[in-house]
Short mmCIF file of C-alpha atoms and ligand atoms in Angstrom, two decimals:
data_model
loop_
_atom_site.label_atom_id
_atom_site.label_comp_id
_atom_site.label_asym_id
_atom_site.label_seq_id
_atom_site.Cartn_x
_atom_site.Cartn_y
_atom_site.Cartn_z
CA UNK A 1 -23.90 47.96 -30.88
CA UNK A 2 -24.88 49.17 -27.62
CA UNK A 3 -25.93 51.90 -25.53
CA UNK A 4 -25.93 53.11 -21.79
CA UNK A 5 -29.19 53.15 -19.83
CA UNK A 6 -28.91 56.93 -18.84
CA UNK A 7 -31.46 59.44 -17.29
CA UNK A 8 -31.77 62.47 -15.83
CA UNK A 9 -31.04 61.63 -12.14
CA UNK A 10 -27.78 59.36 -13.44
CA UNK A 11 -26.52 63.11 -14.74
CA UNK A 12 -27.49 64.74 -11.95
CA UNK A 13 -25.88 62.14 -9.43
CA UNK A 14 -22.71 63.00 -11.31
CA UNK A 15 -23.34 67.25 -11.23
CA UNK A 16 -23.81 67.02 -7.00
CA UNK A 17 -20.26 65.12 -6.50
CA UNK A 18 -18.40 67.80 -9.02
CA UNK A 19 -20.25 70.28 -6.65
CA UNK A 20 -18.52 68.84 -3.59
CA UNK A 21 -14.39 68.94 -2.98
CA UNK A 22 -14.25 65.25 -2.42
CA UNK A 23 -13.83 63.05 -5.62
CA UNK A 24 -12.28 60.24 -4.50
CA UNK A 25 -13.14 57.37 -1.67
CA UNK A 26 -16.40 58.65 -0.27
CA UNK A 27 -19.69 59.02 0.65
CA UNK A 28 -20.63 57.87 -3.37
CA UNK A 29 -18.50 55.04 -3.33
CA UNK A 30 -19.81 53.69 -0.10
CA UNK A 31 -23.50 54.34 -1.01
CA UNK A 32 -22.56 52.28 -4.49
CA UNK A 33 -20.90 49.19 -2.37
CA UNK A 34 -23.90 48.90 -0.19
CA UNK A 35 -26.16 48.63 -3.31
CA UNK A 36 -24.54 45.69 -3.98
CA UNK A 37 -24.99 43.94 -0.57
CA UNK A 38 -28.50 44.91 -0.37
CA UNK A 39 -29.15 43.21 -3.94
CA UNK A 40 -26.88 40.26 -3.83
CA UNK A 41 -26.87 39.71 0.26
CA UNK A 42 -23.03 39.52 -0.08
CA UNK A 43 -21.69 40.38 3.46
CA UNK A 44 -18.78 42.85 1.82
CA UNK A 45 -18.79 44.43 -1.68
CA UNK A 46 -15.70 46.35 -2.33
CA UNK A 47 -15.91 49.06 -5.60
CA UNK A 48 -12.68 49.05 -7.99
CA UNK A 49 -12.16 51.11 -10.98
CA UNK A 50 -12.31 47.87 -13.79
CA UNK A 51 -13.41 44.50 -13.87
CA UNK A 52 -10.45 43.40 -14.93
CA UNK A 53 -8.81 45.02 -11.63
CA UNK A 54 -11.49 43.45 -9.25
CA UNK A 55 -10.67 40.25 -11.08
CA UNK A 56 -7.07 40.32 -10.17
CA UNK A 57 -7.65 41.51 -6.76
CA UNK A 58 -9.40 38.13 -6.11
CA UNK A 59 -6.45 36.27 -7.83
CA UNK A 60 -4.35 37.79 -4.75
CA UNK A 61 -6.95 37.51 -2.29
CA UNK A 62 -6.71 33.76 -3.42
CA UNK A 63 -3.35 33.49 -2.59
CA UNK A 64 -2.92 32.40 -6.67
CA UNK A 65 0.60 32.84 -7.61
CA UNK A 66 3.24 32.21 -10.32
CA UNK A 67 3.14 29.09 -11.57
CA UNK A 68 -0.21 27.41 -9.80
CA UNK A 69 -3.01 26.54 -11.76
CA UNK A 70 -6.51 27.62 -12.39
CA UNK A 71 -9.03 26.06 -14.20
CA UNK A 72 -11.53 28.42 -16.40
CA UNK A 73 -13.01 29.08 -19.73
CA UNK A 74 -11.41 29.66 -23.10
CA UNK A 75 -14.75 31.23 -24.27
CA UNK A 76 -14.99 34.55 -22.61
CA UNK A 77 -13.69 38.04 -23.02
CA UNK A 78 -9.95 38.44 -22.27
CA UNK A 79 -9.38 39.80 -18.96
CA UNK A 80 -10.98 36.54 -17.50
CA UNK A 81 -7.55 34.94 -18.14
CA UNK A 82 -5.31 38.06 -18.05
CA UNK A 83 -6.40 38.83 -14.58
CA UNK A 84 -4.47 35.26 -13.66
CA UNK A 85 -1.56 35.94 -16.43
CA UNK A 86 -0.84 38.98 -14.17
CA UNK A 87 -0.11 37.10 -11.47
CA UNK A 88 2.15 34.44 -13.73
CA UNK A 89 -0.98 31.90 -12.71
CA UNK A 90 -1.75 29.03 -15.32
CA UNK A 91 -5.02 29.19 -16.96
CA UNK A 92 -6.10 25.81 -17.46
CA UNK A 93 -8.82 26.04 -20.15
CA UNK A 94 -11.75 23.00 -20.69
CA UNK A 95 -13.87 23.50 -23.47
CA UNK A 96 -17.68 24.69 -22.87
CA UNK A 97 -21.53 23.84 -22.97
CA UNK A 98 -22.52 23.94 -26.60
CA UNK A 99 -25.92 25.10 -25.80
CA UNK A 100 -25.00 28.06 -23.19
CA UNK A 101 -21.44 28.71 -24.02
CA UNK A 102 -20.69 28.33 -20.80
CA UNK A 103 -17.65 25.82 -18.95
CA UNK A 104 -18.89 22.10 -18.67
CA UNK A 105 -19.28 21.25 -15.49
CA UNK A 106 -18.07 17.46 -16.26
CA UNK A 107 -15.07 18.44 -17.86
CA UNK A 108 -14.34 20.33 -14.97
CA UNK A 109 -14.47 18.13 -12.83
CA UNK A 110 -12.30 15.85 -15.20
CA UNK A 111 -9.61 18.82 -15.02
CA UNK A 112 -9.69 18.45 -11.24
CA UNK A 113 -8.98 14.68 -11.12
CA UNK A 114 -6.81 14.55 -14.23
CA UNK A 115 -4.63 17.85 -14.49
CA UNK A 116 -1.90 16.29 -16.53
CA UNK A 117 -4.38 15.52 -19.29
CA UNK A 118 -4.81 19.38 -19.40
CA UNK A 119 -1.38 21.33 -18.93
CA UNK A 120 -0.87 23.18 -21.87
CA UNK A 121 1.84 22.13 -24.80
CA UNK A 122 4.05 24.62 -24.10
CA UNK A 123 4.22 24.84 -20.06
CA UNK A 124 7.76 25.20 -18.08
CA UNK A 125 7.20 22.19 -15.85
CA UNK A 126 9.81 23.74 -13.43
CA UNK A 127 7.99 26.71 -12.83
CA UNK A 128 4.95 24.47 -12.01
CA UNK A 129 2.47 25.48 -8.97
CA UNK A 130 -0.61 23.60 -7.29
CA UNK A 131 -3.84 23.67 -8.68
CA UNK A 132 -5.68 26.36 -6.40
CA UNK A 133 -9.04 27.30 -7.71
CA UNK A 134 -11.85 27.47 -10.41
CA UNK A 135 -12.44 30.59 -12.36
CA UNK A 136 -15.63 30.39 -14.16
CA UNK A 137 -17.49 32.94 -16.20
CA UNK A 138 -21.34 34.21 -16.32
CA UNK A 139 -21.32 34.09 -19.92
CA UNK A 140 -23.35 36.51 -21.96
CA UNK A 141 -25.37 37.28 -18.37
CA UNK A 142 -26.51 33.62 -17.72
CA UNK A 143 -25.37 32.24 -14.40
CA UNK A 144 -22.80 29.03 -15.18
CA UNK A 145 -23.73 25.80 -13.66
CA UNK A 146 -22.39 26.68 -10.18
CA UNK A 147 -23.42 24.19 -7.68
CA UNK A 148 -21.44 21.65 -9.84
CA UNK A 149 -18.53 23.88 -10.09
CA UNK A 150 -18.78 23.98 -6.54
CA UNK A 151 -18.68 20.78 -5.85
CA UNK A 152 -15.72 19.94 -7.78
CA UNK A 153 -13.41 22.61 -5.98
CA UNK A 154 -14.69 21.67 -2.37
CA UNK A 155 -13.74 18.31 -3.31
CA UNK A 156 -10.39 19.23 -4.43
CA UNK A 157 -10.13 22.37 -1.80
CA UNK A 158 -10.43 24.81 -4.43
CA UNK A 159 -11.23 28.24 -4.45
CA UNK A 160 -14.26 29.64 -6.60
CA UNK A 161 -13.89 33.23 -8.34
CA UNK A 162 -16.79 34.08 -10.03
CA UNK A 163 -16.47 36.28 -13.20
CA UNK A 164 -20.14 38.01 -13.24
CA UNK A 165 -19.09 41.19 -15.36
CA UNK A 166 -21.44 39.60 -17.57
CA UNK A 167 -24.58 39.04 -15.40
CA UNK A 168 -25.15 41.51 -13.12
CA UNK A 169 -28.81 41.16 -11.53
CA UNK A 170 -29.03 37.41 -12.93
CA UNK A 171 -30.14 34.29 -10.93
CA UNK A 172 -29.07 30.26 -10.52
CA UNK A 173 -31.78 28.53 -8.47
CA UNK A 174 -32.97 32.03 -7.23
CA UNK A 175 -29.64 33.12 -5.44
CA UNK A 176 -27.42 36.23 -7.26
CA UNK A 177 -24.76 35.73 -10.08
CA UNK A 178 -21.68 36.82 -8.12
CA UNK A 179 -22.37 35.36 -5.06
CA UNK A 180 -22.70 31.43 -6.18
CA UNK A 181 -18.29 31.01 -5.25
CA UNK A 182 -16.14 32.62 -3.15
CA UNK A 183 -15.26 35.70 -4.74
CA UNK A 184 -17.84 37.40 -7.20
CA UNK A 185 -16.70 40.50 -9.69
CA UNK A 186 -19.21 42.97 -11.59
CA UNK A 187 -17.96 45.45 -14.19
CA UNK A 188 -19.41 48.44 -15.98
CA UNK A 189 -17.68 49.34 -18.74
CA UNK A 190 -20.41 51.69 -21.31
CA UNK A 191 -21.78 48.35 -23.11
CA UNK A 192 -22.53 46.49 -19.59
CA UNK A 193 -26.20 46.59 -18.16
CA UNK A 194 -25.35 49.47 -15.39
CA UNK A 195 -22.18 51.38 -16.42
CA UNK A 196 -20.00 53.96 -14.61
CA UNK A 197 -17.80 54.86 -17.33
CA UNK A 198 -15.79 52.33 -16.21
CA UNK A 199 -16.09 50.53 -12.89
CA UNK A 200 -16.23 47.22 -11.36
CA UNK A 201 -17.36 45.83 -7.73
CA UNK A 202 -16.57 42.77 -5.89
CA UNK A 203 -18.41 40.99 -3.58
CA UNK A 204 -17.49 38.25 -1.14
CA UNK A 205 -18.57 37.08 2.43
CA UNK A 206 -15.13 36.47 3.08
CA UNK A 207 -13.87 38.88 5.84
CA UNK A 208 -9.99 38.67 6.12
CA UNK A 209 -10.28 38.75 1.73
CA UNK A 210 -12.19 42.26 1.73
CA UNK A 211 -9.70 43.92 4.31
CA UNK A 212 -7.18 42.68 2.43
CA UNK A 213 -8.58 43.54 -0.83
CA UNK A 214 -9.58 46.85 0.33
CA UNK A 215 -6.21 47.78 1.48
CA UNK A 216 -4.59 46.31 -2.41
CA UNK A 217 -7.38 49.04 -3.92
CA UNK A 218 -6.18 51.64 -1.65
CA UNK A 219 -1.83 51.45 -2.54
CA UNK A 220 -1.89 48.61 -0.13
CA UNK A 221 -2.73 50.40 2.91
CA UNK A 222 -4.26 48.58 5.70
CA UNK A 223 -6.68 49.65 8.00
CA UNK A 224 -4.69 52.20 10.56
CA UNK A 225 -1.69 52.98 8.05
CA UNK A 226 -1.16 56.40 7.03
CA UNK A 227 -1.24 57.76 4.19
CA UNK A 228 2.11 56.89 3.44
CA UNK A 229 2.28 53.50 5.26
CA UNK A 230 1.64 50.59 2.93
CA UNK A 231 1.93 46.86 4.17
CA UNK A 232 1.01 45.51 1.30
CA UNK A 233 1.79 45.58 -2.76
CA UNK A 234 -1.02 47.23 -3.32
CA UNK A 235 -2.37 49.00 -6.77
CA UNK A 236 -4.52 51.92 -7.49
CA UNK A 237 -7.96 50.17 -8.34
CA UNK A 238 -10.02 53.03 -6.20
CA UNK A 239 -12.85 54.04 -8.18
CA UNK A 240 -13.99 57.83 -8.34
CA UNK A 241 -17.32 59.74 -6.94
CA UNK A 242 -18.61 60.50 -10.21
CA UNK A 243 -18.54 56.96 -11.62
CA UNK A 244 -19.63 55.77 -8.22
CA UNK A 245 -22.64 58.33 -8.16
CA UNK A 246 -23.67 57.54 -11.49
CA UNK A 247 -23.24 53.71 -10.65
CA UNK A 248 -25.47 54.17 -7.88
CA UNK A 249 -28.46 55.79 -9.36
CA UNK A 250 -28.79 53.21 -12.04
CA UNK A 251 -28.35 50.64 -9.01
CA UNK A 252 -31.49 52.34 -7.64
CA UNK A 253 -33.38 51.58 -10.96
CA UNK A 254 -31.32 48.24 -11.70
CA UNK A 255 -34.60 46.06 -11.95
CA UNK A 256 -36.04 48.61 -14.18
CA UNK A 257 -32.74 48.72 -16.32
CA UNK A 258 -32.60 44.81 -16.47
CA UNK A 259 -36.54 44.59 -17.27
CA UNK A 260 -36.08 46.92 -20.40
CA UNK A 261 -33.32 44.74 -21.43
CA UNK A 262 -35.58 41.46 -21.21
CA UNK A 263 -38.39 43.52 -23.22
CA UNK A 264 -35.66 43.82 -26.15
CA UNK A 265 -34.38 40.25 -25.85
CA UNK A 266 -38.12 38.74 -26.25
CA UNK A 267 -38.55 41.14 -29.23
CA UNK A 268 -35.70 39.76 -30.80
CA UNK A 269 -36.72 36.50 -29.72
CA UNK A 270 -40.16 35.98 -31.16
CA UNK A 271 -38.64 37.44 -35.04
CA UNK A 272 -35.85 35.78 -34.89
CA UNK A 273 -36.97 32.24 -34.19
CA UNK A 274 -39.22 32.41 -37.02
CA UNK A 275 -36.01 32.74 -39.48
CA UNK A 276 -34.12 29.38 -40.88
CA UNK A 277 -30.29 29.39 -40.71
CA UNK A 278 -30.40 31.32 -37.12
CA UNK A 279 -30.02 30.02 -33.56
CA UNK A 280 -31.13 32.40 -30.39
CA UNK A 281 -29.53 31.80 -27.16
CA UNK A 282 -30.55 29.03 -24.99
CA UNK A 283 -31.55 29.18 -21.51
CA UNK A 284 -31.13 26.71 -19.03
CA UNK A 285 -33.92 25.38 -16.38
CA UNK A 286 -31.34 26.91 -13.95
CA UNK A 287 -31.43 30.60 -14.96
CA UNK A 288 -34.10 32.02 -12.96
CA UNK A 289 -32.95 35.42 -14.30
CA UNK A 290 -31.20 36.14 -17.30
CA UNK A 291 -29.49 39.49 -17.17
CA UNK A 292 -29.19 40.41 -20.94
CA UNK A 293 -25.69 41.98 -21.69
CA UNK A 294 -25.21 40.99 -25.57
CA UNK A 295 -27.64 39.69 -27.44
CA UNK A 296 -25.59 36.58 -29.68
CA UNK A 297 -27.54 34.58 -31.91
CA UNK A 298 -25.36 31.77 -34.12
CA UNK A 299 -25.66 31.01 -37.64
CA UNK A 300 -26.13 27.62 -39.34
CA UNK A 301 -22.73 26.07 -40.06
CA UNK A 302 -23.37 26.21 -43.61
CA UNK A 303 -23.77 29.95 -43.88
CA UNK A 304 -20.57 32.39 -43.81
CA UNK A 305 -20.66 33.97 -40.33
CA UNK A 306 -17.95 36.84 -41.47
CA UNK A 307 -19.81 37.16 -45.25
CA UNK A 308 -22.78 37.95 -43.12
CA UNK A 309 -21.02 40.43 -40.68
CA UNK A 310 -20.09 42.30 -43.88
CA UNK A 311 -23.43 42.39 -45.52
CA UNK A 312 -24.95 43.53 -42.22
CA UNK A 313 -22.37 45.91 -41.74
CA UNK A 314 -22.59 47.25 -45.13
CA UNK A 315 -26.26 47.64 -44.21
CA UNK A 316 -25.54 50.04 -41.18
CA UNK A 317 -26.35 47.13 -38.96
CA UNK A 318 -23.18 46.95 -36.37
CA UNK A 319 -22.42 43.68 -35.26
CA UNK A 320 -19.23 41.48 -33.47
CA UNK A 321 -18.14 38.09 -34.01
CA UNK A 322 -18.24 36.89 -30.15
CA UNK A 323 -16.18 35.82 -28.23
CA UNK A 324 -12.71 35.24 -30.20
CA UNK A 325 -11.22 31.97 -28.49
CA UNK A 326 -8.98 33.17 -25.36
CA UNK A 327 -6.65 30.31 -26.23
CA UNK A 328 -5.94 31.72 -30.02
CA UNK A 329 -5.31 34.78 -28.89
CA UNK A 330 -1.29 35.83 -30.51
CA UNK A 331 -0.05 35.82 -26.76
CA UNK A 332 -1.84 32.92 -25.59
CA UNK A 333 -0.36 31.35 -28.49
CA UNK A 334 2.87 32.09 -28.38
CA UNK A 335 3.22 31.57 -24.28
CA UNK A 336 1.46 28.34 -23.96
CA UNK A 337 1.46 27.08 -27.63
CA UNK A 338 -2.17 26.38 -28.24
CA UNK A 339 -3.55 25.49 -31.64
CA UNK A 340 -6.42 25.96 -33.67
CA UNK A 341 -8.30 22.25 -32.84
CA UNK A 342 -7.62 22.34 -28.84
CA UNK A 343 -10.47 23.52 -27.52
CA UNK A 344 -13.69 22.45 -30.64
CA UNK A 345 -16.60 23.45 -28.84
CA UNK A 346 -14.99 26.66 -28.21
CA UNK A 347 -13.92 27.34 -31.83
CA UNK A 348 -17.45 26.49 -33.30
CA UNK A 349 -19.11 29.01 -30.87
CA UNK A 350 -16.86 31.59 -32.01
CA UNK A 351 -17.03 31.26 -35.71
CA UNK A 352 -20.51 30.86 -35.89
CA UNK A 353 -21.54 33.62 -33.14
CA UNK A 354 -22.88 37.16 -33.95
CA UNK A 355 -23.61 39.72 -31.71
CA UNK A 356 -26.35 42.18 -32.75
CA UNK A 357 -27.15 45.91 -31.70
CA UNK A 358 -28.64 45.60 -28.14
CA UNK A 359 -29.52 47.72 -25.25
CA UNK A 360 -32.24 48.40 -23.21
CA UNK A 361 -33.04 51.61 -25.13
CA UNK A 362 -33.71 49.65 -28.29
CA UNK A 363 -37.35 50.22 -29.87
CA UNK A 364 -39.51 47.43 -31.02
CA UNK A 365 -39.32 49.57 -34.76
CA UNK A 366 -35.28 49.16 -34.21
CA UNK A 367 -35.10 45.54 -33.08
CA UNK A 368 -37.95 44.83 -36.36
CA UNK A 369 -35.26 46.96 -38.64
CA UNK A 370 -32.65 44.39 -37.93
CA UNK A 371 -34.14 41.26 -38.07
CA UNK A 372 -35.94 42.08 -41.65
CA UNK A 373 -32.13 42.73 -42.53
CA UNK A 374 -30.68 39.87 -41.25
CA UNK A 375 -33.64 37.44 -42.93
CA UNK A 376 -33.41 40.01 -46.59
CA UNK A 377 -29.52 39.16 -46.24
CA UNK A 378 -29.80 35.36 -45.59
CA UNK A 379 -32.87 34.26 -48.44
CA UNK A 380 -30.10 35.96 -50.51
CA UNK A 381 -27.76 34.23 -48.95
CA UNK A 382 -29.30 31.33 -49.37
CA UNK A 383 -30.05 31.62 -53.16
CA UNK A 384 -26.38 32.35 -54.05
C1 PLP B 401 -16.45 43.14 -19.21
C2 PLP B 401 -15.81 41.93 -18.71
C3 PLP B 401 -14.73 41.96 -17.80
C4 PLP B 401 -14.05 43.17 -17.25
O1 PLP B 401 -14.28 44.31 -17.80
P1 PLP B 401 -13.58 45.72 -17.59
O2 PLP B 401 -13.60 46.28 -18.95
O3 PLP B 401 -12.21 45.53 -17.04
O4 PLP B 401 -14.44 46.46 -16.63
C5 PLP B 401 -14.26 40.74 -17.33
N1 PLP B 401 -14.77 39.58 -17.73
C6 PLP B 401 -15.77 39.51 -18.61
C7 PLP B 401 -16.31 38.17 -18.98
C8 PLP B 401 -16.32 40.68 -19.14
O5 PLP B 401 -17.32 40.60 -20.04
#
């Protein structure tokens, strides 16, 4: 499906920490946060060992708690909404964009006037918080619409947390994914477009949020504790040298990485726009940089997504239905009671998406192997 960017200098970054006694919190993991101020001009970038954990340091650093509400996406991988779940925080899902996939703007700002409309079935009204901030999500590495998003929640006094784990490197209006709300989060997990094994960063301008944030990475230990002074509840989200080492040689190439990617999106592109029954993503006027992570196209409603899946599969073609609807997820069901039918736009994205192989190591021969496939598979599909 995927495959990391890796050369010889990545491996080597790794061998010269493993040569060295200190593995943990140093010169690696600093050199890898300031390559993410110098890209993204973000005053403070602090390095965790997920996504998911950078996402629910910003939860905290939000001041999010049990029971208040945040409004996000339903169309997005998992830890989006976990990362609030952990915190017994309400996601309040609004459907999406049927062209980008990602959260409508409008019907966020609908959520913000009209809350009730949007509490899920199954809520315990007693345990009920404030509504506290927006969590939106750089879907599939294209920046959402952010200076509407941003307009809602400083009419409302919101706060903004950015999910860019898809869209490292992308652009809205020329400024960086990550650095469009309050609170921005980047993750590099293998199939992202940098990786570190796994890895995430977070970047903010926001002072008193990166002490504290650095101190919840670090077992909640603020600047001039001890080692075994902690004023906080804090975790262990501290990222190693050898993932930060390897993160920041590929940082050092990142517009190479991301240019490679492009090259195998436009070669997908010009075949598969030429083949009826299949949509390729859409980019918005906004997007001044996409930063390809998965390459989804969507299938006509009248063919079989999954029949297709299996004919590609059985073809040595790997590919993933994506994204699976957060909100029909078993425990999302059984917590807040949502049903199949809540969020449509959502539900059609997901049954009719496909992710194909894609990485910036792709050839042009590879990306031609699949798309004959997928057009051999749907004329026969289409004769049936
Ligand atoms: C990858 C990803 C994350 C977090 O990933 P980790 O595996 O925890 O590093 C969060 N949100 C989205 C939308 C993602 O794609």
């Amino acid at each position: 499906m995927s495959s990391p960017d890796l050369n010889d200098a990545d491996r080597q970054a790794v061998i010269n920490v493993i040569n060295t006694p200190i593995l943990s919190m140093g010169k690696y993991t600093a050199d890898f946060e300031k390559s993410f101020c110098d890209l993204t001009g973000a005053k403070h970038a602090i390095a965790v060992n997920s996504g998911t954990a950078g996402l629910h340091l910003c939860v905290r650093a939000a001041g999010i708690g049990a029971g208040d509400l945040v409004i996000t996406t339903p169309f997005s991988f998992v830890a989006s909404s976990n990362a609030l779940l952990f915190e017994n925080a309400i996601p309040i899902f609004v459907d999406i964009d049927p062209k980008t996939g990602n959260i409508d703007p409008e019907l966020v700002a609908d959520a913000a006037r009209n809350i009730e409309k949007y509490l899920p079935q199954r809520f315990d009204y007693a345990q009920r918080g404030k509504l506290k901030a927006i969590l939106p999500v750089d879907v599939f590495g294209q920046p959402a619409d952010m200076d509407a998003i941003n307009a809602v929640a400083k009419e409302h006094g919101l706060a903004v947390i950015e999910d860019s784990c898809e869209a490292l490197g992308a652009t809205y209006k020329g400024r960086h994914a990550g650095t469009l709300g309050e609170f921005g989060v980047f993750a590099f997990y293998p199939n992202k477009q940098i990786t570190t094994g796994e890895g995430g960063v977070i970047v903010t301008s926001d002072d008193k949020a990166a002490h504290f944030m650095r101190a919840l990475r670090n077992q909640g230990r603020a600047p001039g504790d001890t080692w075994l002074q902690h004023t906080y509840l804090g975790y262990n989200y501290r990222i190693d040298e050898m993932s930060a080492a390897m993160g920041a040689s590929q940082m050092s190439r990142l517009d190479e990485i991301l240019s490679k990617r492009e090259q195998v999106a436009a070669w997908y592109e010009s075949r598969l726009k030429a083949i009826a029954g299949v949509e390729i993503p859409f980019i918005e006027s906004f997007t001044t940089r996409t930063s390809w992570f998965v390459y989804v196209i969507r299938f006509d409603k009248k063919i079989n997504r999954d029949e297709m899946a299996q004919k590609l599969e059985a073809r040595g073609i790997p590919v993933r239905p994506y994204f699976l609807p957060i909100h029909l997820q078993p425990y999302m069901v059984e917590r807040f009671g949502w049903r199949e039918g809540d969020f449509p736009v959502t539900e059609d994205l997901g049954r009719r998406g496909l992710a194909i192989p894609f990485s910036g190591v792709m050839t042009e021969e590879q990306v031609d192997y699949v798309c004959n496939i997928i057009r051999e598979e749907l004329t026969l599909n289409v004769k049936r």
